[in-house]
């Protein structure tokens, strides 16, 4: 039997502590479902135990590459299990329903590219659904089980690829493991990047392509070419799987080779011809002929960022106004933010700590006078790409929904940022560096690094998904994302999927609409929903709206007359966003049920489906 | 030594084909899952280690093999989409052909897997095995706790939303759903005698209504996803065949 060094034994405690942290978080979920106030302490202690001891132990003790691999594997697995424990019985996030619809259409028709009523671009990026349908069909697995298996495998493998990239670049598994933990400082890592969405495959293939290109740069001759071919294969798979990831993948691979060319590395152009140009061609062809709709899908996001950052224009918040024919509920005088001030301050504190730590590491790593020959391949590209962190912070501050957008982009930016963090910390720690030239700041020591990680991690958790009102599971809430997916809504959507023809136009509140779009394959019409629901009666103008949008179904979730919207708005296009002071009045909801022009074809006491007479 | 490698590779190829044939012929669940594992396994075991040199150790090879298997399945899926429907049989043939091609590639290349000084997948000591097992046990118990409480909450919601409502005498059956037939209730959708609204009732099994609606339900079980109007026509036919005399008012009659 191989002897395990004492240091390795200490590091092996990391998986145990992380498993116990998953246990604490599961207990918090258990208590929250029962309505206990003790759930929050369990949750926060579990979350802190998930990351901080790992940072301390790995920074403090030396361990073998295999032991560190187990720690990274454990981190990826435990973060995925936190998401599974939140809702282990069914899908709960709106984006997952959109991709579930694509999967169901592949399973039922046996072909790709069928129209998706919930997210049209999902069907033209079918990589995730192809693999999941293969597993579901070969293993006769329920769709949900296959979805969780594939999403979990991709999520864990992604973190492992980060570990591989950083190992290849730093030649130190220990620092690479710390960098992998730094990568998890992404507000959406635990949930959004674990969900069954095309992002998980986009990240997986992007990082696989980057790893192969880094290995190609380290190798020579035929081996370099083989790694470059693998990079092209993974990049092409990325193009078929996710739009934003494919753009990032091509740009980052090109940046790596351009910086290497600038450094005078021989063979960079040959590697570009093998690894980058084929992926760029596939991306251009795919976007032009298969997925042209992605341009119109992403254009509004780009325009918002451009307007906010370059022209300092921010979309004005909607102002409630007296609309003829609408009986408005009680309104507030000014919109109320959905997150609490204390959590916002924690988020700001964490962001400032991250930016300061990154800036210190950047200055330490790129300090003039360091030998450039000692820098690993692709170092320049990683340093340049890491500067995006400043742009993301600007996006967070400048845009009204900057928190969500910036945290989604963190998934890509934190790879180079992690690299700079570990290289800066490593140089500050390095015994070869002259002490008088590079004094070691205290936060680079294990305890200091752990304390810094606590501040950043708490800030990350404050900004993390799900939002604060849905952070813990429990009884259904109105307009609360994961907390709005209830058995009653799922039963109604299953009934509609079985009994109604598909692609019918319908109106409903935002969360119910997302479930029905995904599971029942119906088409949600968002523009008139607020006006139809807020109308006091089914007046001729309201009926005219139904006719104009060819609406066949009105789906009424009675939770909108019982609770205020946790997210500030009931509908996608809600003129009263943030202003609601009381739920929608009950008579406004009952008008559908008593309307002679419609028939209640389904009612489970929580959700009713009203068929509009043709 | 070389002969032993050839024999093991041949056995792996024969096993792959056997699993593929089993999936195509019997479409068995566990055999299908085995076939899913064949692709990364064949990539890992048959591609010469010299080609993977410097990739960062054996766990990284497993990760890359997994990602490569996903990529191969995606490209295979695009190809299948051109010529055939996605079925387990087509997937089985696709994965098997890919796996055999990889093995052929490995046979034609230099070097043999076991001649490489590559360490085995994992060589942990007893302590490491104990630690990881304990962690898995804790995680399993944690998930069980979460699943249990989530089920309790879901059942509580179901009880609220699916109350048993007796159908009023003389109500008109419009549709029957067997979504909850396996439980304690049979659900039907009925119209009130005034013809104004359609509502839902949950009938106790064995009641007169349940007996009446169950017979036509069985006879029309082939009705799949059809639009609302067609369902109404079918429901009328079902009612007549069940001997229920009242007819369903049309939309115009209901609105008048």
Coordinates of N, CA and C in Angstrom, one line a residue, chain A residues 1-2 4 9 12-13 15-16 19-20 22-23 26-27 29-30 33 69-70 77-78 81 84-90 106 108-113 126-128 130-131 133-135 137-142 150 153-154 157 160-161 163-164 168 201 204-205 208 211-212 215 222 226-227 230 233-234 236-237 240-241 286 474-476 486-488 491 494-495 497-502 593-594 596-606 611 613-614, chain B residues 23 26-33 35-36 43 50-56 59-61 63-64 66-71 73-78 80-89 91-92 95 105 110 123-128 131-132 134-136 138-139 142-143 145-151 153-158 160-163 175-180 187 189 196-200 202 217 224-229 231 251 254-255:
Chain A
X1 N 0.8 -1.2 0.0 CA 0.0 0.0 0.0 C 0.9 1.3 0.0
X2 N 0.5 2.2 -0.8 CA 1.3 3.4 -0.8 C 1.1 4.2 0.4
X4 N 0.8 7.5 2.6 CA 0.3 8.8 2.4 C 0.9 9.7 3.4
X9 N -2.7 13.7 4.1 CA -3.9 13.3 4.9 C -4.7 14.6 5.3
X12 N -6.8 15.6 2.5 CA -7.9 14.7 2.2 C -9.1 15.0 3.1
X13 N -8.9 15.8 4.1 CA -10.1 16.2 4.9 C -11.0 17.2 4.1
X15 N -12.5 16.9 1.1 CA -13.8 16.3 0.7 C -14.8 16.0 1.8
X16 N -14.2 15.6 3.0 CA -15.1 15.3 4.1 C -15.8 16.6 4.6
X19 N -18.4 17.6 2.1 CA -19.6 16.7 2.2 C -20.4 17.2 3.4
X20 N -19.8 17.5 4.6 CA -20.5 17.9 5.7 C -21.2 19.3 5.4
X22 N -22.4 20.2 2.5 CA -23.6 19.9 1.8 C -24.7 19.4 2.7
X23 N -24.3 18.6 3.7 CA -25.2 18.2 4.7 C -25.9 19.3 5.5
X26 N -28.3 21.0 3.2 CA -29.5 20.2 3.0 C -30.4 20.3 4.2
X27 N -29.8 20.4 5.4 CA -30.5 20.6 6.6 C -31.2 21.9 6.6
X29 N -32.2 23.5 4.0 CA -33.4 23.4 3.1 C -34.5 22.6 3.7
X30 N -34.2 21.6 4.5 CA -35.2 20.8 5.2 C -36.0 21.7 6.2
X33 N -38.2 24.4 4.4 CA -39.5 23.8 3.9 C -40.5 23.7 5.0
X69 N -6.5 16.6 -7.1 CA -7.5 16.3 -8.0 C -8.8 15.9 -7.3
X70 N -8.6 15.1 -6.3 CA -9.8 14.7 -5.5 C -10.5 15.9 -4.9
X77 N -18.4 18.5 -7.5 CA -19.5 17.7 -7.2 C -20.4 18.3 -6.1
X78 N -19.8 18.8 -5.0 CA -20.6 19.4 -3.9 C -21.4 20.6 -4.4
X81 N -24.3 19.3 -6.1 CA -25.3 18.7 -5.2 C -26.1 19.8 -4.4
X84 N -28.9 20.4 -6.6 CA -29.8 19.3 -6.7 C -30.6 19.3 -5.4
X85 N -30.0 19.5 -4.2 CA -30.7 19.4 -3.0 C -31.8 20.5 -2.9
X86 N -31.6 21.6 -3.6 CA -32.6 22.7 -3.5 C -34.0 22.2 -4.0
X87 N -33.9 21.5 -5.2 CA -35.2 20.9 -5.7 C -34.9 19.6 -6.4
X88 N -34.9 18.5 -5.6 CA -34.4 17.3 -6.2 C -35.5 16.5 -7.0
X89 N -36.7 17.0 -7.0 CA -37.7 16.2 -7.6 C -38.0 16.6 -9.1
X90 N -37.8 17.8 -9.4 CA -38.2 18.3 -10.8 C -37.4 19.5 -11.2
X106 N -36.9 16.7 -29.5 CA -35.9 15.7 -30.1 C -36.4 14.3 -29.8
X108 N -39.4 13.2 -29.1 CA -40.7 12.9 -29.7 C -40.6 12.8 -31.2
X109 N -39.9 13.7 -31.8 CA -39.8 13.7 -33.3 C -38.7 12.9 -33.9
X110 N -37.6 12.8 -33.1 CA -36.4 12.1 -33.5 C -35.6 13.0 -34.4
X111 N -35.8 14.3 -34.5 CA -35.1 15.2 -35.3 C -34.7 16.4 -34.6
X112 N -33.7 17.1 -35.1 CA -33.3 18.4 -34.5 C -34.0 19.6 -35.1
X113 N -33.8 20.7 -34.5 CA -34.1 22.0 -35.1 C -35.7 22.3 -35.2
X126 N -28.2 22.7 -30.5 CA -28.8 21.5 -29.8 C -27.7 20.5 -29.2
X127 N -26.5 21.0 -29.0 CA -25.5 20.1 -28.5 C -25.9 19.4 -27.2
X128 N -26.4 20.1 -26.3 CA -26.7 19.6 -25.0 C -27.9 18.5 -25.1
X130 N -28.7 16.8 -27.8 CA -28.3 15.6 -28.6 C -27.8 14.6 -27.6
X131 N -26.8 15.0 -26.8 CA -26.2 14.1 -25.9 C -27.2 13.6 -24.8
X133 N -30.5 13.3 -25.1 CA -31.5 12.4 -25.7 C -30.8 11.1 -26.0
X134 N -29.5 11.1 -26.4 CA -28.8 9.8 -26.6 C -28.8 9.0 -25.3
X135 N -28.5 9.6 -24.2 CA -28.4 8.9 -22.9 C -29.8 8.5 -22.5
X137 N -32.4 7.8 -24.4 CA -32.9 6.7 -25.2 C -32.2 5.4 -25.0
X138 N -30.9 5.5 -24.9 CA -30.1 4.2 -24.7 C -30.4 3.6 -23.3
X139 N -30.5 4.5 -22.3 CA -30.7 4.0 -20.9 C -32.1 3.9 -20.5
X140 N -33.0 4.3 -21.4 CA -34.5 4.3 -21.0 C -34.7 5.1 -19.7
X141 N -33.9 6.2 -19.6 CA -34.0 7.0 -18.4 C -35.1 8.1 -18.6
X142 N -35.8 8.5 -17.5 CA -36.6 9.6 -17.6 C -35.8 10.8 -18.0
X150 N -26.3 14.5 -17.3 CA -25.4 15.2 -18.3 C -25.0 16.6 -17.7
X153 N -22.3 15.9 -15.0 CA -21.0 15.5 -15.5 C -20.3 16.7 -16.1
X154 N -21.1 17.5 -16.9 CA -20.5 18.7 -17.6 C -20.0 19.7 -16.5
X157 N -16.8 18.3 -14.8 CA -15.7 18.3 -15.8 C -15.2 19.7 -16.1
X160 N -12.8 20.7 -13.5 CA -11.6 20.0 -13.6 C -10.8 20.5 -14.8
X161 N -11.4 20.9 -15.8 CA -10.7 21.5 -17.0 C -10.0 22.8 -16.5
X163 N -8.8 23.3 -13.6 CA -7.7 22.8 -12.9 C -6.6 22.3 -13.9
X164 N -7.0 21.7 -15.0 CA -6.0 21.2 -16.0 C -5.3 22.4 -16.6
X168 N -1.4 23.2 -16.3 CA -0.5 23.3 -17.5 C 0.3 24.6 -17.5
X201 N -22.6 23.2 -21.4 CA -21.8 22.6 -22.5 C -20.9 23.6 -23.1
X204 N -17.9 23.8 -20.9 CA -17.1 22.6 -21.0 C -16.3 22.6 -22.2
X205 N -16.9 22.8 -23.4 CA -16.1 22.7 -24.6 C -15.1 23.9 -24.8
X208 N -12.2 23.0 -22.7 CA -11.5 21.9 -23.2 C -10.7 22.4 -24.4
X211 N -7.7 24.3 -23.1 CA -6.7 23.4 -22.5 C -5.8 22.7 -23.6
X212 N -6.5 22.2 -24.6 CA -5.8 21.6 -25.7 C -4.9 22.5 -26.4
X215 N -1.8 23.0 -24.3 CA -1.0 21.8 -24.4 C -0.3 21.8 -25.7
X222 N 4.7 16.8 -34.0 CA 3.4 16.2 -34.3 C 2.4 16.2 -33.1
X226 N -1.5 17.5 -33.0 CA -2.6 16.6 -32.6 C -3.5 17.4 -31.5
X227 N -2.7 18.0 -30.6 CA -3.5 18.8 -29.6 C -4.3 19.9 -30.2
X230 N -7.4 18.5 -31.6 CA -8.4 18.3 -30.5 C -9.0 19.7 -30.1
X233 N -11.7 20.4 -32.6 CA -12.9 19.6 -32.4 C -13.7 20.1 -31.3
X234 N -13.1 20.4 -30.2 CA -13.8 20.9 -29.0 C -14.4 22.3 -29.3
X236 N -15.4 23.4 -32.3 CA -16.5 23.2 -33.1 C -17.7 22.7 -32.4
X237 N -17.5 21.7 -31.4 CA -18.6 21.3 -30.6 C -19.2 22.4 -29.8
X240 N -21.7 24.4 -31.8 CA -23.0 23.8 -32.0 C -23.8 23.8 -30.7
X241 N -23.1 24.1 -29.6 CA -23.8 24.0 -28.3 C -24.2 25.3 -27.7
X286 N -22.2 28.4 -39.2 CA -23.3 28.0 -38.3 C -24.2 29.2 -38.1
X474 N -39.2 26.4 -0.2 CA -40.3 26.5 0.7 C -41.6 26.5 -0.1
X475 N -42.7 26.9 0.5 CA -44.0 27.0 -0.2 C -43.9 28.0 -1.4
X476 N -44.7 27.8 -2.4 CA -44.6 28.7 -3.6 C -44.8 30.2 -3.2
X486 N -44.3 25.3 -8.7 CA -45.0 24.4 -7.7 C -45.6 23.2 -8.3
X487 N -45.9 22.2 -7.5 CA -46.6 21.0 -8.1 C -47.9 21.3 -8.8
X488 N -48.6 22.4 -8.3 CA -49.9 22.7 -9.0 C -49.6 23.3 -10.4
X491 N -48.6 20.3 -12.6 CA -49.7 19.5 -12.9 C -50.5 20.1 -14.0
X494 N -48.6 19.8 -17.3 CA -48.6 18.5 -17.8 C -50.0 18.1 -18.4
X495 N -51.0 18.6 -17.8 CA -52.4 18.4 -18.3 C -52.5 19.1 -19.7
X497 N -50.1 19.8 -21.7 CA -49.2 19.1 -22.7 C -49.9 17.9 -23.3
X498 N -50.7 17.2 -22.4 CA -51.4 16.0 -22.8 C -52.7 16.2 -23.6
X499 N -53.4 17.3 -23.2 CA -54.8 17.4 -23.7 C -55.0 18.5 -24.7
X500 N -54.0 19.4 -24.8 CA -54.3 20.5 -25.7 C -53.3 20.5 -26.9
X501 N -53.7 21.0 -28.0 CA -52.8 21.1 -29.1 C -51.7 22.1 -28.8
X502 N -50.6 21.9 -29.5 CA -49.4 22.7 -29.1 C -49.4 24.0 -29.9
X593 N -62.8 33.7 -15.0 CA -63.5 32.5 -14.7 C -65.0 32.7 -14.9
X594 N -65.5 33.9 -14.9 CA -67.0 34.2 -15.1 C -67.3 34.7 -16.5
X596 N -68.3 34.9 -20.1 CA -69.0 34.0 -21.0 C -68.3 33.6 -22.3
X597 N -67.3 34.5 -22.6 CA -66.6 34.2 -23.9 C -65.5 33.1 -23.7
X598 N -65.3 32.6 -22.5 CA -64.3 31.6 -22.2 C -64.8 30.5 -21.4
X599 N -64.2 29.4 -21.5 CA -64.5 28.2 -20.7 C -63.4 27.7 -19.8
X600 N -63.6 27.5 -18.6 CA -62.6 27.0 -17.7 C -62.4 25.5 -18.0
X601 N -61.4 25.1 -18.7 CA -61.2 23.7 -19.1 C -60.4 22.9 -18.2
X602 N -59.7 23.6 -17.3 CA -58.9 22.9 -16.2 C -58.8 23.8 -15.0
X603 N -58.9 23.2 -13.9 CA -58.8 24.0 -12.6 C -58.4 23.1 -11.5
X604 N -57.3 23.3 -10.9 CA -56.8 22.5 -9.8 C -56.8 23.3 -8.5
X605 N -57.6 24.4 -8.5 CA -57.8 25.3 -7.3 C -56.7 26.3 -7.2
X606 N -55.5 26.0 -7.8 CA -54.4 27.0 -7.8 C -54.2 27.6 -9.2
X611 N -60.2 28.6 -21.8 CA -60.1 28.5 -23.3 C -60.9 29.7 -23.8
X613 N -63.1 31.5 -26.6 CA -63.9 31.0 -27.7 C -63.3 31.6 -29.0
X614 N -63.3 30.7 -30.0 CA -62.7 31.2 -31.3 C -63.6 32.3 -31.9
Chain B
X23 N -28.5 -4.1 -27.6 CA -29.3 -2.9 -27.5 C -30.3 -2.8 -28.6
X26 N -32.8 -6.0 -28.1 CA -33.7 -6.1 -26.9 C -34.0 -4.7 -26.3
X27 N -33.2 -3.7 -26.6 CA -33.4 -2.4 -26.1 C -33.5 -2.4 -24.6
X28 N -32.5 -2.9 -24.0 CA -32.5 -3.1 -22.5 C -31.8 -1.9 -21.9
X29 N -32.4 -1.4 -20.8 CA -31.9 -0.2 -20.1 C -30.4 -0.3 -19.7
X30 N -30.1 -1.3 -18.9 CA -28.8 -1.3 -18.4 C -27.7 -1.6 -19.4
X31 N -28.1 -2.4 -20.4 CA -27.1 -2.6 -21.5 C -26.9 -1.3 -22.3
X32 N -28.0 -0.5 -22.4 CA -27.8 0.8 -23.1 C -26.9 1.7 -22.3
X33 N -27.0 1.7 -21.0 CA -26.1 2.6 -20.2 C -24.7 2.1 -20.4
X35 N -23.4 0.8 -23.0 CA -22.9 1.3 -24.3 C -22.5 2.7 -24.2
X36 N -23.3 3.5 -23.4 CA -22.9 4.9 -23.3 C -21.5 5.0 -22.7
X43 N -12.0 5.4 -25.8 CA -11.1 6.5 -26.1 C -9.9 6.4 -25.1
X50 N 0.9 7.8 -25.7 CA 1.9 8.8 -26.2 C 1.2 10.0 -26.8
X51 N 0.0 9.8 -27.3 CA -0.8 10.9 -27.9 C -1.4 11.8 -26.8
X52 N -1.5 11.3 -25.6 CA -2.0 12.1 -24.5 C -1.0 12.7 -23.6
X53 N 0.3 12.5 -24.0 CA 1.4 12.8 -23.1 C 1.3 14.3 -22.7
X54 N 1.5 14.6 -21.5 CA 1.6 15.9 -21.0 C 0.2 16.6 -20.7
X55 N -0.8 15.8 -20.7 CA -2.1 16.3 -20.5 C -2.5 16.7 -19.1
X56 N -1.6 16.3 -18.2 CA -1.9 16.7 -16.8 C -2.4 15.5 -15.9
X59 N -6.5 11.7 -14.2 CA -7.9 12.3 -14.1 C -8.2 13.3 -15.2
X60 N -7.2 14.0 -15.7 CA -7.4 14.9 -16.8 C -7.7 14.1 -18.0
X61 N -7.1 13.0 -18.2 CA -7.4 12.1 -19.4 C -8.9 11.7 -19.4
X63 N -11.3 13.3 -17.9 CA -12.2 14.5 -18.2 C -12.2 14.8 -19.7
X64 N -11.0 14.7 -20.3 CA -10.9 15.0 -21.7 C -11.7 14.0 -22.5
X66 N -14.2 12.3 -21.5 CA -15.6 12.5 -21.4 C -16.1 13.7 -22.3
X67 N -15.3 14.8 -22.3 CA -15.7 15.9 -23.2 C -15.6 15.5 -24.6
X68 N -14.6 14.7 -25.0 CA -14.5 14.2 -26.4 C -15.7 13.3 -26.8
X69 N -16.1 12.5 -25.8 CA -17.3 11.6 -26.1 C -18.5 12.5 -26.3
X70 N -18.7 13.5 -25.5 CA -19.8 14.4 -25.8 C -19.7 15.0 -27.1
X71 N -18.5 15.5 -27.5 CA -18.3 16.1 -28.8 C -18.7 15.1 -29.9
X73 N -20.6 12.6 -29.8 CA -22.1 12.3 -29.8 C -22.8 13.5 -30.5
X74 N -22.3 14.7 -30.3 CA -22.9 15.9 -31.0 C -22.7 15.8 -32.5
X75 N -21.5 15.5 -32.9 CA -21.3 15.4 -34.4 C -22.1 14.2 -35.0
X76 N -22.1 13.1 -34.2 CA -22.9 11.9 -34.7 C -24.4 12.3 -34.8
X77 N -24.8 13.1 -33.8 CA -26.2 13.5 -33.8 C -26.6 14.4 -35.0
X78 N -25.7 15.2 -35.4 CA -25.9 16.0 -36.6 C -26.0 15.1 -37.8
X80 N -26.8 11.9 -37.8 CA -28.0 11.1 -37.8 C -29.2 11.9 -38.2
X81 N -29.2 13.2 -37.8 CA -30.4 14.0 -38.2 C -30.6 14.1 -39.7
X82 N -29.5 13.9 -40.4 CA -29.6 14.0 -41.9 C -30.3 12.8 -42.5
X83 N -30.1 11.6 -41.9 CA -30.4 10.4 -42.5 C -31.5 9.6 -41.8
X84 N -31.6 9.8 -40.5 CA -32.5 8.9 -39.7 C -33.1 9.6 -38.5
X85 N -34.0 9.0 -37.8 CA -34.5 9.5 -36.6 C -33.7 9.1 -35.4
X86 N -33.7 9.9 -34.4 CA -33.0 9.6 -33.1 C -33.7 8.4 -32.5
X87 N -33.1 7.3 -32.4 CA -33.6 6.1 -31.7 C -32.5 5.4 -31.0
X88 N -32.8 4.6 -30.0 CA -31.8 3.9 -29.3 C -31.0 3.0 -30.2
X89 N -31.6 2.4 -31.2 CA -30.9 1.6 -32.1 C -29.9 2.3 -32.9
X91 N -28.5 5.2 -32.1 CA -27.5 5.6 -31.2 C -26.5 4.5 -30.9
X92 N -27.0 3.3 -30.7 CA -26.2 2.1 -30.4 C -25.2 1.8 -31.6
X95 N -22.6 4.8 -31.7 CA -21.5 4.7 -30.7 C -20.6 3.5 -30.9
X105 N -8.0 2.7 -35.0 CA -6.9 3.7 -35.0 C -5.8 3.4 -34.1
X110 N 1.5 3.5 -33.4 CA 2.7 3.0 -32.6 C 2.4 2.9 -31.1
X123 N -4.6 5.1 -7.5 CA -3.9 4.1 -6.6 C -4.0 4.6 -5.2
X124 N -5.1 4.8 -4.7 CA -5.2 5.4 -3.4 C -5.0 4.4 -2.3
X125 N -4.6 4.9 -1.1 CA -4.5 4.0 0.0 C -5.8 3.8 0.7
X126 N -5.8 3.0 1.7 CA -7.0 2.7 2.4 C -7.6 3.9 3.0
X127 N -6.7 4.8 3.5 CA -7.2 6.0 4.2 C -8.0 6.9 3.2
X128 N -7.4 7.0 2.0 CA -8.1 7.8 1.0 C -9.5 7.2 0.6
X131 N -11.8 7.9 3.4 CA -12.2 9.3 3.5 C -13.3 9.6 2.4
X132 N -13.0 9.2 1.2 CA -13.9 9.4 0.1 C -15.3 8.7 0.3
X134 N -16.6 8.0 3.2 CA -17.3 8.7 4.3 C -18.0 10.0 3.7
X135 N -17.2 10.7 2.8 CA -17.8 11.9 2.2 C -19.0 11.5 1.4
X136 N -18.9 10.4 0.6 CA -20.1 10.0 -0.2 C -21.3 9.7 0.6
X138 N -22.0 10.8 3.6 CA -22.6 12.1 4.2 C -23.4 12.8 3.1
X139 N -22.9 12.8 1.9 CA -23.6 13.5 0.8 C -24.9 12.8 0.5
X142 N -27.4 13.5 3.1 CA -27.9 14.9 3.0 C -28.9 15.0 1.9
X143 N -28.6 14.3 0.7 CA -29.6 14.4 -0.4 C -30.9 13.7 0.0
X145 N -32.2 13.6 2.9 CA -33.0 14.5 3.8 C -33.7 15.5 2.9
X146 N -33.0 16.0 1.9 CA -33.6 17.1 1.1 C -34.7 16.5 0.2
X147 N -34.5 15.3 -0.3 CA -35.5 14.7 -1.2 C -36.8 14.4 -0.3
X148 N -36.6 13.9 0.9 CA -37.7 13.6 1.8 C -38.5 14.9 2.1
X149 N -37.8 15.9 2.5 CA -38.6 17.1 2.8 C -39.3 17.8 1.6
X150 N -38.6 17.7 0.4 CA -39.2 18.2 -0.8 C -40.4 17.4 -1.2
X151 N -40.4 16.1 -0.9 CA -41.6 15.3 -1.2 C -42.8 15.6 -0.3
X153 N -43.3 18.5 1.1 CA -43.8 19.8 0.7 C -44.7 19.6 -0.6
X154 N -44.2 18.8 -1.5 CA -45.0 18.6 -2.8 C -46.3 18.0 -2.5
X155 N -46.3 17.0 -1.6 CA -47.5 16.3 -1.2 C -48.5 17.3 -0.6
X156 N -48.0 18.2 0.3 CA -48.8 19.1 0.9 C -49.5 20.0 -0.1
X157 N -48.7 20.5 -1.1 CA -49.3 21.3 -2.1 C -50.3 20.5 -2.9
X158 N -50.1 19.2 -3.2 CA -51.0 18.5 -4.0 C -52.3 18.3 -3.2
X160 N -53.7 20.4 -1.2 CA -54.4 21.6 -1.3 C -55.0 21.8 -2.7
X161 N -54.3 21.4 -3.7 CA -54.8 21.7 -5.0 C -55.7 20.6 -5.6
X162 N -55.7 19.4 -5.0 CA -56.5 18.3 -5.6 C -57.5 17.8 -4.7
X163 N -58.4 18.6 -4.2 CA -59.4 18.2 -3.3 C -60.5 17.3 -4.0
X175 N -64.9 15.7 -20.6 CA -63.7 15.0 -20.8 C -63.3 14.2 -19.6
X176 N -62.6 13.2 -19.8 CA -62.1 12.4 -18.7 C -60.6 12.3 -18.8
X177 N -60.0 12.5 -17.7 CA -58.5 12.4 -17.6 C -58.1 11.3 -16.7
X178 N -57.1 10.6 -17.1 CA -56.6 9.5 -16.3 C -55.3 9.9 -15.6
X179 N -55.1 11.1 -15.5 CA -53.8 11.5 -14.9 C -53.7 11.0 -13.4
X180 N -54.8 11.0 -12.8 CA -54.8 10.6 -11.4 C -55.6 9.3 -11.2
X187 N -60.5 11.6 -12.2 CA -60.8 13.0 -12.5 C -61.6 13.1 -13.8
X189 N -63.8 16.1 -16.2 CA -64.2 17.5 -16.4 C -65.7 17.5 -16.9
X196 N -73.0 26.8 -18.6 CA -72.2 28.0 -18.6 C -70.7 27.7 -18.4
X197 N -70.4 26.9 -17.5 CA -69.0 26.7 -17.2 C -68.6 25.2 -17.3
X198 N -67.3 25.0 -17.4 CA -66.8 23.6 -17.4 C -65.9 23.6 -16.1
X199 N -66.1 22.6 -15.3 CA -65.3 22.5 -14.1 C -64.7 21.1 -14.0
X200 N -64.0 20.9 -12.9 CA -63.4 19.6 -12.6 C -63.9 19.0 -11.4
X202 N -63.5 15.3 -8.9 CA -62.7 14.2 -8.6 C -63.7 13.1 -8.0
X217 N -64.0 5.8 -21.6 CA -62.6 6.2 -21.5 C -61.7 5.1 -22.0
X224 N -55.1 10.9 -28.8 CA -53.9 11.5 -28.4 C -54.0 13.0 -28.2
X225 N -53.1 13.7 -28.6 CA -53.2 15.1 -28.5 C -54.0 15.7 -29.6
X226 N -55.1 16.2 -29.3 CA -56.0 16.8 -30.3 C -56.5 18.1 -29.8
X227 N -57.0 18.9 -30.7 CA -57.4 20.3 -30.3 C -58.7 20.2 -29.5
X228 N -59.0 21.3 -28.9 CA -60.1 21.4 -28.0 C -61.4 21.1 -28.6
X229 N -61.6 21.6 -29.8 CA -62.9 21.4 -30.5 C -63.1 19.9 -30.8
X231 N -61.8 17.4 -29.3 CA -62.1 16.7 -28.0 C -63.5 16.8 -27.7
X251 N -70.6 26.4 -28.1 CA -70.1 27.6 -27.6 C -71.1 28.7 -27.8
X254 N -73.9 28.3 -25.3 CA -73.4 28.6 -24.0 C -73.4 30.1 -23.8
X255 N -73.0 30.8 -24.8 CA -72.9 32.3 -24.7 C -74.2 33.0 -24.7

